[in-house]
GROMACS .gro file of C-alpha atoms in nm:
model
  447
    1UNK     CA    1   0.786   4.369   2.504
    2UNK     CA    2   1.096   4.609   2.476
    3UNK     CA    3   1.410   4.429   2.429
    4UNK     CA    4   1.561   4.477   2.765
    5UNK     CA    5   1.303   4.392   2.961
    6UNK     CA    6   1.251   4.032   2.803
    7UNK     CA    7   1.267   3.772   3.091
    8UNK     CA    8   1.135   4.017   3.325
    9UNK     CA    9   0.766   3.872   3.301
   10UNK     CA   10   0.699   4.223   3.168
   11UNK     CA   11   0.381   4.352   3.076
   12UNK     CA   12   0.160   4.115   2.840
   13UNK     CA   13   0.507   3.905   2.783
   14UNK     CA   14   0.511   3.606   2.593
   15UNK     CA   15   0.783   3.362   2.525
   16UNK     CA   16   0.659   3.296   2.129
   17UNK     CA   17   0.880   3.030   2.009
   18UNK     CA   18   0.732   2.794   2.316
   19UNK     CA   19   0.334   2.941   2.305
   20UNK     CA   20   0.340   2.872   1.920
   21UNK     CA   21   0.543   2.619   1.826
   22UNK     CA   22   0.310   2.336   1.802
   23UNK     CA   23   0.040   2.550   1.604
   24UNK     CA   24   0.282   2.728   1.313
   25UNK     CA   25   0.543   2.633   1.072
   26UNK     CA   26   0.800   2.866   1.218
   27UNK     CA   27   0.820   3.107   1.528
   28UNK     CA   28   1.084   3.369   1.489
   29UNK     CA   29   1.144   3.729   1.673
   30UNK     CA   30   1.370   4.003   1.504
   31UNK     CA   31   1.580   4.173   1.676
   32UNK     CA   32   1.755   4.386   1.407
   33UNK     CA   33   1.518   4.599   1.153
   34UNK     CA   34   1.718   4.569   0.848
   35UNK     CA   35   1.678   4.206   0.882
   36UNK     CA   36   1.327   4.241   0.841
   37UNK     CA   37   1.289   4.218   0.433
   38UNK     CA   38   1.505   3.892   0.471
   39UNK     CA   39   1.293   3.722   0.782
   40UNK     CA   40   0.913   3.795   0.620
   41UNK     CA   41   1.068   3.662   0.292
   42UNK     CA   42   1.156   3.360   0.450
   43UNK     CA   43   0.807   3.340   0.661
   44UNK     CA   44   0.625   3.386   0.299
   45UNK     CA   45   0.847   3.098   0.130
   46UNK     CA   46   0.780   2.873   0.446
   47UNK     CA   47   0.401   2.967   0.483
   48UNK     CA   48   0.352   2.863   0.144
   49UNK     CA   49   0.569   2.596   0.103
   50UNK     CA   50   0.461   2.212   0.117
   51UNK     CA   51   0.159   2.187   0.342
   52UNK     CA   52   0.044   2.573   0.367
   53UNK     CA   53   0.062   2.683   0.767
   54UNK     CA   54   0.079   2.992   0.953
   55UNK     CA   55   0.433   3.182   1.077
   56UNK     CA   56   0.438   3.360   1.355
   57UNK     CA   57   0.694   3.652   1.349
   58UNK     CA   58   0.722   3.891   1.689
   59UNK     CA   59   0.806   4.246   1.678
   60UNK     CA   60   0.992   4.425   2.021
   61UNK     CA   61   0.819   4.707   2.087
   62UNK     CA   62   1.128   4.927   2.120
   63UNK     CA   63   1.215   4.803   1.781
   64UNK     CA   64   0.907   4.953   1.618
   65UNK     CA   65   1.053   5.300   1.619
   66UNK     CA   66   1.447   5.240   1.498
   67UNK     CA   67   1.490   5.327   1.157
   68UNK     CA   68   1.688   5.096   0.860
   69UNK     CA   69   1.801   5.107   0.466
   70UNK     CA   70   1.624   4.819   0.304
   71UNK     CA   71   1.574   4.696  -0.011
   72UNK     CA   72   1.189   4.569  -0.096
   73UNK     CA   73   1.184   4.196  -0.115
   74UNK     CA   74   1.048   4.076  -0.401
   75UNK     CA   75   0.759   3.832  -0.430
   76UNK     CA   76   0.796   3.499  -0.317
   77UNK     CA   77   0.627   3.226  -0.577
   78UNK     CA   78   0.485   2.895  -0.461
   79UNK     CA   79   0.714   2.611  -0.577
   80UNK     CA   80   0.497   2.372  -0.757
   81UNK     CA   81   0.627   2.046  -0.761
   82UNK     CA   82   0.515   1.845  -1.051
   83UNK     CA   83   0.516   1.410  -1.002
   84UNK     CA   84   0.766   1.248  -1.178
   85UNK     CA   85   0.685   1.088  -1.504
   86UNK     CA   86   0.784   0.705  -1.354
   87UNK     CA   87   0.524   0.783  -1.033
   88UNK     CA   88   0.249   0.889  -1.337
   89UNK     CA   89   0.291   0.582  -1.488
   90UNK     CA   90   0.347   0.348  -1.187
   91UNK     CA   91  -0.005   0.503  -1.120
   92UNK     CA   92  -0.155   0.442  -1.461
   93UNK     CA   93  -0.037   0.050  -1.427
   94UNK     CA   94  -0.230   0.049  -1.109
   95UNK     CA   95  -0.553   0.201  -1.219
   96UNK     CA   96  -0.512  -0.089  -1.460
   97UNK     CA   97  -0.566  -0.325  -1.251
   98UNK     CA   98  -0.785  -0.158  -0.977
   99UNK     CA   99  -1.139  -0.316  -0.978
  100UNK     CA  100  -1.308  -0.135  -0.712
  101UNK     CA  101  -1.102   0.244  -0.693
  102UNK     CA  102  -1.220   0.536  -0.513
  103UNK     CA  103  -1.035   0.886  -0.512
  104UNK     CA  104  -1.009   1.075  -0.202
  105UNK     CA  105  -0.971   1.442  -0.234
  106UNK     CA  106  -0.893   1.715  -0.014
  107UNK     CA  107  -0.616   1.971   0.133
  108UNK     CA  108  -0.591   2.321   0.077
  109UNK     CA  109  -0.339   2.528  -0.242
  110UNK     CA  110  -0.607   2.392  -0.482
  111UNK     CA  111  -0.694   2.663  -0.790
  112UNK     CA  112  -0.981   2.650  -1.048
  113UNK     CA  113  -0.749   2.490  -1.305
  114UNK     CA  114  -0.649   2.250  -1.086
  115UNK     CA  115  -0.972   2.159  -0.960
  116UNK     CA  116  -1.086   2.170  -1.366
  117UNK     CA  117  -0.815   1.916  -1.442
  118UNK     CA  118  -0.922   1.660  -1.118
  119UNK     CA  119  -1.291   1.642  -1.275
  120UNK     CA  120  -1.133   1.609  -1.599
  121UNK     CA  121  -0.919   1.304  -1.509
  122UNK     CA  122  -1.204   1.147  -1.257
  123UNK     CA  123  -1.464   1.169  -1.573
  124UNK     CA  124  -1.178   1.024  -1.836
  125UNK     CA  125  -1.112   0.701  -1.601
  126UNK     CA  126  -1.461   0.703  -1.452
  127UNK     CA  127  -1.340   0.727  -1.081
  128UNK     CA  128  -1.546   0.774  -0.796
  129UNK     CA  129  -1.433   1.097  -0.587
  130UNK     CA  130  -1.542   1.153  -0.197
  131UNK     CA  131  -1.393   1.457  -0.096
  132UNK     CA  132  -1.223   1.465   0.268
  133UNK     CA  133  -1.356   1.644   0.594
  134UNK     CA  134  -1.509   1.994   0.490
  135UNK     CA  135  -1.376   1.973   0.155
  136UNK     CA  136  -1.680   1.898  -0.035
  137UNK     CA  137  -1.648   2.242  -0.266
  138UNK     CA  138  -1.329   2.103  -0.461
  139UNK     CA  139  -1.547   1.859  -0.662
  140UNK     CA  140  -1.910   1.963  -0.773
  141UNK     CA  141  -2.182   1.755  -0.539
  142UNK     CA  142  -2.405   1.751  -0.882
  143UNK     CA  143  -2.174   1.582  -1.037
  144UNK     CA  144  -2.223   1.199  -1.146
  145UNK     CA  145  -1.904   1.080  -1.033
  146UNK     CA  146  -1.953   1.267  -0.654
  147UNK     CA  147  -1.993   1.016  -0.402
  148UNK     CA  148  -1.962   1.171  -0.058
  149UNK     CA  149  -1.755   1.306   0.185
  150UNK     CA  150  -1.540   1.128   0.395
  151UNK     CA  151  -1.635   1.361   0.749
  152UNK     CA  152  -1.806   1.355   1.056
  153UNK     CA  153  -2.173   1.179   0.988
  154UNK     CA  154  -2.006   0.925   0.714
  155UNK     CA  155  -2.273   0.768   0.530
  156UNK     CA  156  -2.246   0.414   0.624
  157UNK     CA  157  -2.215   0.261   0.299
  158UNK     CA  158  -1.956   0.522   0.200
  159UNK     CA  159  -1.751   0.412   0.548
  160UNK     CA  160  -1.815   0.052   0.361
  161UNK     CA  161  -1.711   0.127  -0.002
  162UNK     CA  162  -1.367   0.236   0.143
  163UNK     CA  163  -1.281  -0.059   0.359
  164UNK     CA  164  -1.381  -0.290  -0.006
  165UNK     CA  165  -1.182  -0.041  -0.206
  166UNK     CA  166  -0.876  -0.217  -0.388
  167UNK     CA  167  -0.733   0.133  -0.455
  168UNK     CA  168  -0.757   0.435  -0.277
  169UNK     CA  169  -0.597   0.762  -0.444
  170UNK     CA  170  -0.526   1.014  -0.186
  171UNK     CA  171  -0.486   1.339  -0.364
  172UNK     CA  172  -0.379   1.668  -0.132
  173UNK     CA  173  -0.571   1.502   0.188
  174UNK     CA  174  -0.334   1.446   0.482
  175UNK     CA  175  -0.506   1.123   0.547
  176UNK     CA  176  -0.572   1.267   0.952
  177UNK     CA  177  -0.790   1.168   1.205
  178UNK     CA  178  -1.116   1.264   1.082
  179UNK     CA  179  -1.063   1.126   0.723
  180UNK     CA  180  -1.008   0.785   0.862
  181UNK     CA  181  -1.274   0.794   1.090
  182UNK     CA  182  -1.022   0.771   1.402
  183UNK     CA  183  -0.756   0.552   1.196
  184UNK     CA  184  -1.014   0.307   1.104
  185UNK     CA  185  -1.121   0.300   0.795
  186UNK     CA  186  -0.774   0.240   0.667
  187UNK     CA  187  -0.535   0.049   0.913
  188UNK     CA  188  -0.219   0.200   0.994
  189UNK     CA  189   0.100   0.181   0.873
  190UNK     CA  190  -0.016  -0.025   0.598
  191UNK     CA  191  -0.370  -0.018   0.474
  192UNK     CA  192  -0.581  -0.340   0.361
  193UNK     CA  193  -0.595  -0.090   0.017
  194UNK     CA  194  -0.333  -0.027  -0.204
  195UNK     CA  195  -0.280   0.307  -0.130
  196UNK     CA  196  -0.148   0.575  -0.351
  197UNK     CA  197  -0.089   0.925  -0.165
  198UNK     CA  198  -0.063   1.257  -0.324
  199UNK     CA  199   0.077   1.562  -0.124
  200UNK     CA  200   0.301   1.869  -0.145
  201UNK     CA  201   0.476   1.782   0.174
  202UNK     CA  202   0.758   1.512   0.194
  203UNK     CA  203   0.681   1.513   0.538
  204UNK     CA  204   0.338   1.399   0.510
  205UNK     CA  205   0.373   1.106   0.323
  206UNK     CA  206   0.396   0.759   0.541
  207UNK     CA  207   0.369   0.976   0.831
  208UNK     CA  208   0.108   0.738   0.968
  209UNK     CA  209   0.039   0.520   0.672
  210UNK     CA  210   0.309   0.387   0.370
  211UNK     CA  211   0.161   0.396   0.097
  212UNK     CA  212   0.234   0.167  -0.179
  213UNK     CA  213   0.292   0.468  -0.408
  214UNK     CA  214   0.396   0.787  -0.296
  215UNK     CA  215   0.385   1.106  -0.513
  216UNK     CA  216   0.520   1.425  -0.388
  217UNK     CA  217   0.339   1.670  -0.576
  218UNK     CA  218   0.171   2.012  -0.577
  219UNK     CA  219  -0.213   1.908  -0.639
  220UNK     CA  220  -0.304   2.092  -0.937
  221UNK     CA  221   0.006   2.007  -1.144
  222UNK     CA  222  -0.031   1.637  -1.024
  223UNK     CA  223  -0.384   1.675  -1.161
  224UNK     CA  224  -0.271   1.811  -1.437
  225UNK     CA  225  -0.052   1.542  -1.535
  226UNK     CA  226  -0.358   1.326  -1.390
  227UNK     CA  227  -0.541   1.418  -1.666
  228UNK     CA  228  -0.318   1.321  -1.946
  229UNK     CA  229  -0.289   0.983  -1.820
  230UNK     CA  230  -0.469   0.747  -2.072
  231UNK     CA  231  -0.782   0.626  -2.012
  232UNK     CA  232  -0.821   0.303  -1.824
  233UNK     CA  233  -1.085   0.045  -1.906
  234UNK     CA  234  -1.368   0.228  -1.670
  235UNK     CA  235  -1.600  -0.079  -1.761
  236UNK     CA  236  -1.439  -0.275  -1.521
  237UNK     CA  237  -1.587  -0.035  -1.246
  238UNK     CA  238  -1.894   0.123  -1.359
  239UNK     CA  239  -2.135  -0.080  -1.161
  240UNK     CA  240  -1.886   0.061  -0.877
  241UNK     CA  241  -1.958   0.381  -0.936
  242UNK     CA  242  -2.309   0.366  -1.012
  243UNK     CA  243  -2.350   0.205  -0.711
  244UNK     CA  244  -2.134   0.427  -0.507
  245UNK     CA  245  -2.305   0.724  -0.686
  246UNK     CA  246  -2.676   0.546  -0.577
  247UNK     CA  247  -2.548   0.544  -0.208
  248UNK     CA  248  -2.486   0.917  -0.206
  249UNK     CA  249  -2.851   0.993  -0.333
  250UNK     CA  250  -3.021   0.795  -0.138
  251UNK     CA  251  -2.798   0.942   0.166
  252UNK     CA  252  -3.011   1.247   0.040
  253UNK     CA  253  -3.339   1.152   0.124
  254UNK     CA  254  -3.543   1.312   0.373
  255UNK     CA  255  -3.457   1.278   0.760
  256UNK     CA  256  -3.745   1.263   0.988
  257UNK     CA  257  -3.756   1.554   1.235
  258UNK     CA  258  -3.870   1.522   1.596
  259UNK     CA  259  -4.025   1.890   1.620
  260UNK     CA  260  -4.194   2.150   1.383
  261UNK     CA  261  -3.831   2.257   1.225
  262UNK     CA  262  -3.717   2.047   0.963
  263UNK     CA  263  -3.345   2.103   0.931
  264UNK     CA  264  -3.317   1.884   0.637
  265UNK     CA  265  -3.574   2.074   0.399
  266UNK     CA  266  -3.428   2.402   0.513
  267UNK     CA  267  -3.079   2.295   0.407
  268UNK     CA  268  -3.191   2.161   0.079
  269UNK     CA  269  -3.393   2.452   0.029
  270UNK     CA  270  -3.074   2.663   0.039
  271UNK     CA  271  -2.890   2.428  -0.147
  272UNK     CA  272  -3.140   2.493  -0.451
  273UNK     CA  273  -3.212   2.853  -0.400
  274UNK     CA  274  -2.872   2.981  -0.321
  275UNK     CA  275  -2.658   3.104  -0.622
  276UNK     CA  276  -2.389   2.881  -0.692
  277UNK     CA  277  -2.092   3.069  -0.604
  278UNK     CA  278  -2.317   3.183  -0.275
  279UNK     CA  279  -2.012   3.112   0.045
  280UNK     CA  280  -2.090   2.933   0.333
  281UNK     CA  281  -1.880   2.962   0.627
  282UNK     CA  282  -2.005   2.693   0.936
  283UNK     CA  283  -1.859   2.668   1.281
  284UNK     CA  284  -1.761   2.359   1.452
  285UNK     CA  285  -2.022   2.106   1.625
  286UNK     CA  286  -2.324   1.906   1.542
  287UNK     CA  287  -2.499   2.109   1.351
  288UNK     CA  288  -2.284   2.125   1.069
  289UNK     CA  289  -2.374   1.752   0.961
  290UNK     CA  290  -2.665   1.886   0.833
  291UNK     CA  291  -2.523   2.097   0.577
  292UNK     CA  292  -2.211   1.842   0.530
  293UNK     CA  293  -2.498   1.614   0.448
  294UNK     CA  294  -2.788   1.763   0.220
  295UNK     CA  295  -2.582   2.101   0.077
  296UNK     CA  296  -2.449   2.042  -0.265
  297UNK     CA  297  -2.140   2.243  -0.290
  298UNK     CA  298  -2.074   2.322  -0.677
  299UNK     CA  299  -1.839   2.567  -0.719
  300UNK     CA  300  -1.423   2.610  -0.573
  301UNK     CA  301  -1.416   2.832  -0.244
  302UNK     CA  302  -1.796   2.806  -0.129
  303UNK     CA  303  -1.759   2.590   0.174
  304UNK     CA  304  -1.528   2.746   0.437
  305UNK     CA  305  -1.488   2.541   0.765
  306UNK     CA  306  -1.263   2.434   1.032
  307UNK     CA  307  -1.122   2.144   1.013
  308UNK     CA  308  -0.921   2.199   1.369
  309UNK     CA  309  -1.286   2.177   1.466
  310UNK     CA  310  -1.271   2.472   1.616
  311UNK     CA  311  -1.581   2.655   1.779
  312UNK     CA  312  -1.656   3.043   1.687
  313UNK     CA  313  -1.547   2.986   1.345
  314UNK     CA  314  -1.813   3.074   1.144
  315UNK     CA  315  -1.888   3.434   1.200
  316UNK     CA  316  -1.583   3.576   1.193
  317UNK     CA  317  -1.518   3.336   0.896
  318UNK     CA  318  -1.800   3.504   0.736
  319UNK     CA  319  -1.713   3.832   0.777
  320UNK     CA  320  -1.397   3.838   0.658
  321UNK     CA  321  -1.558   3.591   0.357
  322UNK     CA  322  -1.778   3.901   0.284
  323UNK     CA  323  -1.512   4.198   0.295
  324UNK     CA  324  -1.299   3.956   0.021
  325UNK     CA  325  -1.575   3.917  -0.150
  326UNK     CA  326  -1.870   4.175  -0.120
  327UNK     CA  327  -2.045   4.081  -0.494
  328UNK     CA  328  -2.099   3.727  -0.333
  329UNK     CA  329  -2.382   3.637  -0.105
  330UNK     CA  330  -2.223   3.504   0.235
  331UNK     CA  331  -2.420   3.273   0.505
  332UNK     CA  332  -2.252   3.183   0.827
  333UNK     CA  333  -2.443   2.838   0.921
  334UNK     CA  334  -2.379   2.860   1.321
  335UNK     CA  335  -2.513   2.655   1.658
  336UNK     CA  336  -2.613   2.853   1.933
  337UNK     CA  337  -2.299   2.779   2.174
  338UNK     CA  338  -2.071   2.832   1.859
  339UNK     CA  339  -2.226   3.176   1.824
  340UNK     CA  340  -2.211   3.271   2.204
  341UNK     CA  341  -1.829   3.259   2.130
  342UNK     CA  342  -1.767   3.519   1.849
  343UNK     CA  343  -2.115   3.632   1.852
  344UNK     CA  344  -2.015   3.992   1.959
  345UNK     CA  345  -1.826   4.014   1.581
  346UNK     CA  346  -2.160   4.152   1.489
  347UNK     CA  347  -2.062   4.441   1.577
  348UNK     CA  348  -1.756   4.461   1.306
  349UNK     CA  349  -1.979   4.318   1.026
  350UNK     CA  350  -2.225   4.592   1.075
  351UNK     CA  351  -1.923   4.897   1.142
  352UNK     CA  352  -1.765   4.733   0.799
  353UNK     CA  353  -2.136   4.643   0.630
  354UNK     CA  354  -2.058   4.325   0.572
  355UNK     CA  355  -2.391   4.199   0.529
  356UNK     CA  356  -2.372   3.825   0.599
  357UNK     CA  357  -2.623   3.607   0.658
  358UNK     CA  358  -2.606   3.448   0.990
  359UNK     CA  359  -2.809   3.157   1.054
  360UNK     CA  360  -2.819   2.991   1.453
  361UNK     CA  361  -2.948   2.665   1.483
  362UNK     CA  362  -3.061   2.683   1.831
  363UNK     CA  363  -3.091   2.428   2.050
  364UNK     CA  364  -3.006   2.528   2.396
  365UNK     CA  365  -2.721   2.304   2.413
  366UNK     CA  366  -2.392   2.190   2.330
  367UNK     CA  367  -2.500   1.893   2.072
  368UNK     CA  368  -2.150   1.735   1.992
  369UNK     CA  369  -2.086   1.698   2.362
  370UNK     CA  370  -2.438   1.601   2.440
  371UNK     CA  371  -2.420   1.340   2.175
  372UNK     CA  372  -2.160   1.147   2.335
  373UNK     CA  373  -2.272   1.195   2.676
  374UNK     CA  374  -2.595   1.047   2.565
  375UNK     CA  375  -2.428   0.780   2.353
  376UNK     CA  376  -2.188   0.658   2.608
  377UNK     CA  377  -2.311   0.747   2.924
  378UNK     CA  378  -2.713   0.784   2.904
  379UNK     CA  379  -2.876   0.967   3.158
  380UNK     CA  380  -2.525   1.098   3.267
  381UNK     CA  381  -2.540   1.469   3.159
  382UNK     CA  382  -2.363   1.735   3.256
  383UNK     CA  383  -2.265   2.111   3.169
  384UNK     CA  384  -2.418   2.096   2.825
  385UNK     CA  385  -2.698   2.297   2.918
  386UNK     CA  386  -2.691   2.668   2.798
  387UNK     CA  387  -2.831   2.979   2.915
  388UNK     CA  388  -2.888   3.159   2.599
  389UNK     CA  389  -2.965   3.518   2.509
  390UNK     CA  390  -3.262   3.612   2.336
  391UNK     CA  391  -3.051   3.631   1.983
  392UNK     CA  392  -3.320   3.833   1.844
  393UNK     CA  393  -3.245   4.130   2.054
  394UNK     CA  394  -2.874   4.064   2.051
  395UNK     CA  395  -2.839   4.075   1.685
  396UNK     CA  396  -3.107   4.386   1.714
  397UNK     CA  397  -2.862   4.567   1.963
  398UNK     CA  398  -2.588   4.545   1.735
  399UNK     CA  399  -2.784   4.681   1.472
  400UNK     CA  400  -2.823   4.396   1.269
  401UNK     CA  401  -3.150   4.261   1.177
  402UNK     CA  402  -3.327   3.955   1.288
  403UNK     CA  403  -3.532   3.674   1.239
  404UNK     CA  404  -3.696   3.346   1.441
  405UNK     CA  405  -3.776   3.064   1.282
  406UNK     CA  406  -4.000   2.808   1.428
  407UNK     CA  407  -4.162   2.622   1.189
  408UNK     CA  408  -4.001   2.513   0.834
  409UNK     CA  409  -4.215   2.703   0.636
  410UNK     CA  410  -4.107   3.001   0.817
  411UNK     CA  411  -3.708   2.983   0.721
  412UNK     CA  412  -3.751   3.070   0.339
  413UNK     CA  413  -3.920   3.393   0.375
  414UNK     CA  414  -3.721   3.471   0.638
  415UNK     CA  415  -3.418   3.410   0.436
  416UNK     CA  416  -3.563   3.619   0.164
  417UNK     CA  417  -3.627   3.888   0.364
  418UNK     CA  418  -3.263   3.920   0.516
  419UNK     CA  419  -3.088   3.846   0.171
  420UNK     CA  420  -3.292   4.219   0.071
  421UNK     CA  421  -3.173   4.364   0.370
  422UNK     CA  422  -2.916   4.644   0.369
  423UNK     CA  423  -2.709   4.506   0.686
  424UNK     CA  424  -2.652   4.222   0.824
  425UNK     CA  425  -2.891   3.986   0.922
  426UNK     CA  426  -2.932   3.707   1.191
  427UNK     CA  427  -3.201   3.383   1.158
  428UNK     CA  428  -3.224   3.217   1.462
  429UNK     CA  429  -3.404   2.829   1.412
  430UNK     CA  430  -3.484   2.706   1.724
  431UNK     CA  431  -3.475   2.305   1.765
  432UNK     CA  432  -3.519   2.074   2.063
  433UNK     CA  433  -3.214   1.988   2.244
  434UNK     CA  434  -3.334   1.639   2.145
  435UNK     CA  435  -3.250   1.666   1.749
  436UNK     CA  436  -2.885   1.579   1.835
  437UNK     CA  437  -2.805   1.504   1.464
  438UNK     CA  438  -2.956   1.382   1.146
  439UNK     CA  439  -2.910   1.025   1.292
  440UNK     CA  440  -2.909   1.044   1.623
  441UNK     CA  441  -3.227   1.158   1.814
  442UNK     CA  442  -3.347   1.137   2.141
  443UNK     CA  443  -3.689   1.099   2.292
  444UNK     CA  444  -3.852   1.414   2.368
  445UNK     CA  445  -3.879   1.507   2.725
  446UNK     CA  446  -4.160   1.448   2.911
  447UNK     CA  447  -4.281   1.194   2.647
   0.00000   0.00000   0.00000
């Protein structure tokens, strides 16, 4: 609002410092225009600086129009911390005498090199790597010393390997809720593991757990440095790995579906057929442990997700996925209420021909929710139930095309058949509300 009429309640007024302060790094409002080259210097440096976050900067209207002599600010460079050489090899002594390591990897500021250099150093010392909540495409799935992630829809004996790990390196990963599996798989403030935490941010490190090592380091140069660590004695751990690797694959094997869709074969299907640097954005609920559980990311930047958890991610996360990147093809793995929030975004990927691939595992319900209502409280349901839309003719009305998919051997040509399409295109699979999740399945009704 104008500057004279703040604290009015004015038209669409906001107080900004107090409605964003708990969800950006720094909430500012300029009053003065020539202090503007100065203020969105400092936003970049602080955006970018230790863990990455959004700033929030708020414009008066009235101030929009005035005039002012500036110089251009120049660039602002990520600082890029590097560990110091005493942390490196208080690390290396550890790794020496680790018998049952695992590396945990995740956060965001990761580049190819850097990811280059983590494989390099996990292959050298022969480390197991499980990549944190919707992280999985900073380490290749394929590759022999991939052994999970460390998400929603854990595989068991992964959630067991890190509770009998004797070291856990966290590199980039906050170490938050989700990672630990609610604080549980390590105990806070000091874990049954020897823990050794990487991060960028000061601030991060023994916020909930001290680690027996902490490195404060940007995640490619501390992988960098990583990798020029001498090579431990892997043999004491290979049968660790192996085994840790084993659990992983035979986390891949087929899960039973309770209808004629099988989610599983559709998602390894893509996972085979797609090209490798194909992006796939998801939204936020059940559905996504599917593709957390049987897609093999293999490249940097393919899997783009919210970990806020956030519903209505994954079309507009798509489209703008697309516009950055129009040579690439882009799939936006979505449940049916996740769509019914940012569904009407169709319209901007068709305006802008972003021609993404939308995909809407249908189920007539919210699953997450469901899920623990049916967990908890069984036979206790309530306000789960949706009253969807006939996607079809919703994507159709957009002028997008569309697809339904009700039998397995349906998805692939339908896939086909919207990849060759010259807009964008919308699959909806429709699922009983019963196929909560890969593990978790209830009995059909009626039966």
């Amino acid at each position: 609002v104008p500057r004279h009429q703040r604290g009015r309640e004015a038209f669409q007024e906001v107080d900004y410092r107090t409605t964003f302060s708990d969800l950006a790094k720094w909430v500012t409002e300029v009053d003065d225009p020539a202090r503007l080259p100065e203020v969105v210097a400092r936003a970049f440096s602080v955006a970018l600086s230790g863990r990455p976050g959004p700033v929030v900067v708020a414009l008066p209207e009235d101030m929009l129009r005035e005039q002012a002599a500036a110089a251009s600010a120049p660039k602002v460079a990520k600082v890029r911390n590097a560990p110091p050489p005493d942390a490196m090899a208080d690390l290396a002594g550890r790794l020496a005498s680790a018998r049952r390591p695992l590396v945990i990897v995740g956060g965001s500021g990761w580049t190819d090199d850097g990811i280059a250099y983590l494989a390099a150093f996990a292959h050298a010392q022969g480390l197991p790597v499980a990549c944190a909540f919707r992280r999985q495409d900073l380490f290749d799935n394929r590759h022999p010393h991939y052994v999970g992630d460390v998400g929603l829809g854990i595989n068991p004996a992964l959630k067991d390997r890190i509770a009998r790990a004797d070291l856990i390196l966290a590199v980039g990963t906050r170490l938050g809720e989700i990672v630990t599996g609610g604080y549980q798989h390590l105990t806070p403030p000091v874990p049954d593991q020897t823990l050794v935490h990487v991060h960028a941010d000061a601030a991060e490190l023994g916020k909930v757990y001290t680690p027996a090592l902490a490195i404060q380091a940007d995640p490619n140069v501390f992988a960098l440095s990583a990798a020029e660590l001498p090579a431990a004695d892997r043999a004491r751990w290979a049968d660790w790995l192996l085994a840790a690797r084993a659990d992983y694959e035979a986390w891949q094997q087929p899960v039973e579906p309770i209808g004629p869709v099988d989610l599983t074969t559709i998602v390894k299907w893509m996972s085979g057929t797609l090209p490798e640097d194909a992006i796939i954005a998801n939204g936020a609920g059940n559905f996504t442990i599917w593709l957390h559980r049987f897609f093999q990311y293999k490249r940097p930047r393919t899997q783009i997700a919210p970990t806020s958890g956030a519903m209505g991610y994954g079309v507009p996360a798509a489209i703008a996925a697309k516009l950055a990147c129009p040579d690439r093809l882009v799939v936006s793995w979505i449940g049916d209420g996740c769509f019914l929030m940012t569904g009407q975004e169709l319209a901007t990927a068709v305006r802008h021909k972003a021609n993404v691939i939308f995909v809407v595992v249908n189920n007539g319900i919210y699953g997450t929710i469901r899920m623990h209502q049916e967990r908890s409280y069984p036979g206790r349901v309530i306000a789960t139930d949706l009253a969807n839309p006939d996607f079809m003719a919703l994507a159709q009305a957009y002028g997008a095309a569309a697809h339904r998919v009700t039998r397995t051997g349906e998805f692939a040509p339908a896939f086909e058949a919207a990849a060759r399409a010259d807009r964008p295109s919308l699959i909806e699979i429709v699922i009983p509300a019963e196929e909560l999740s890969p593990t978790m399945k209830l009995q059909p009704q009626g039966k």
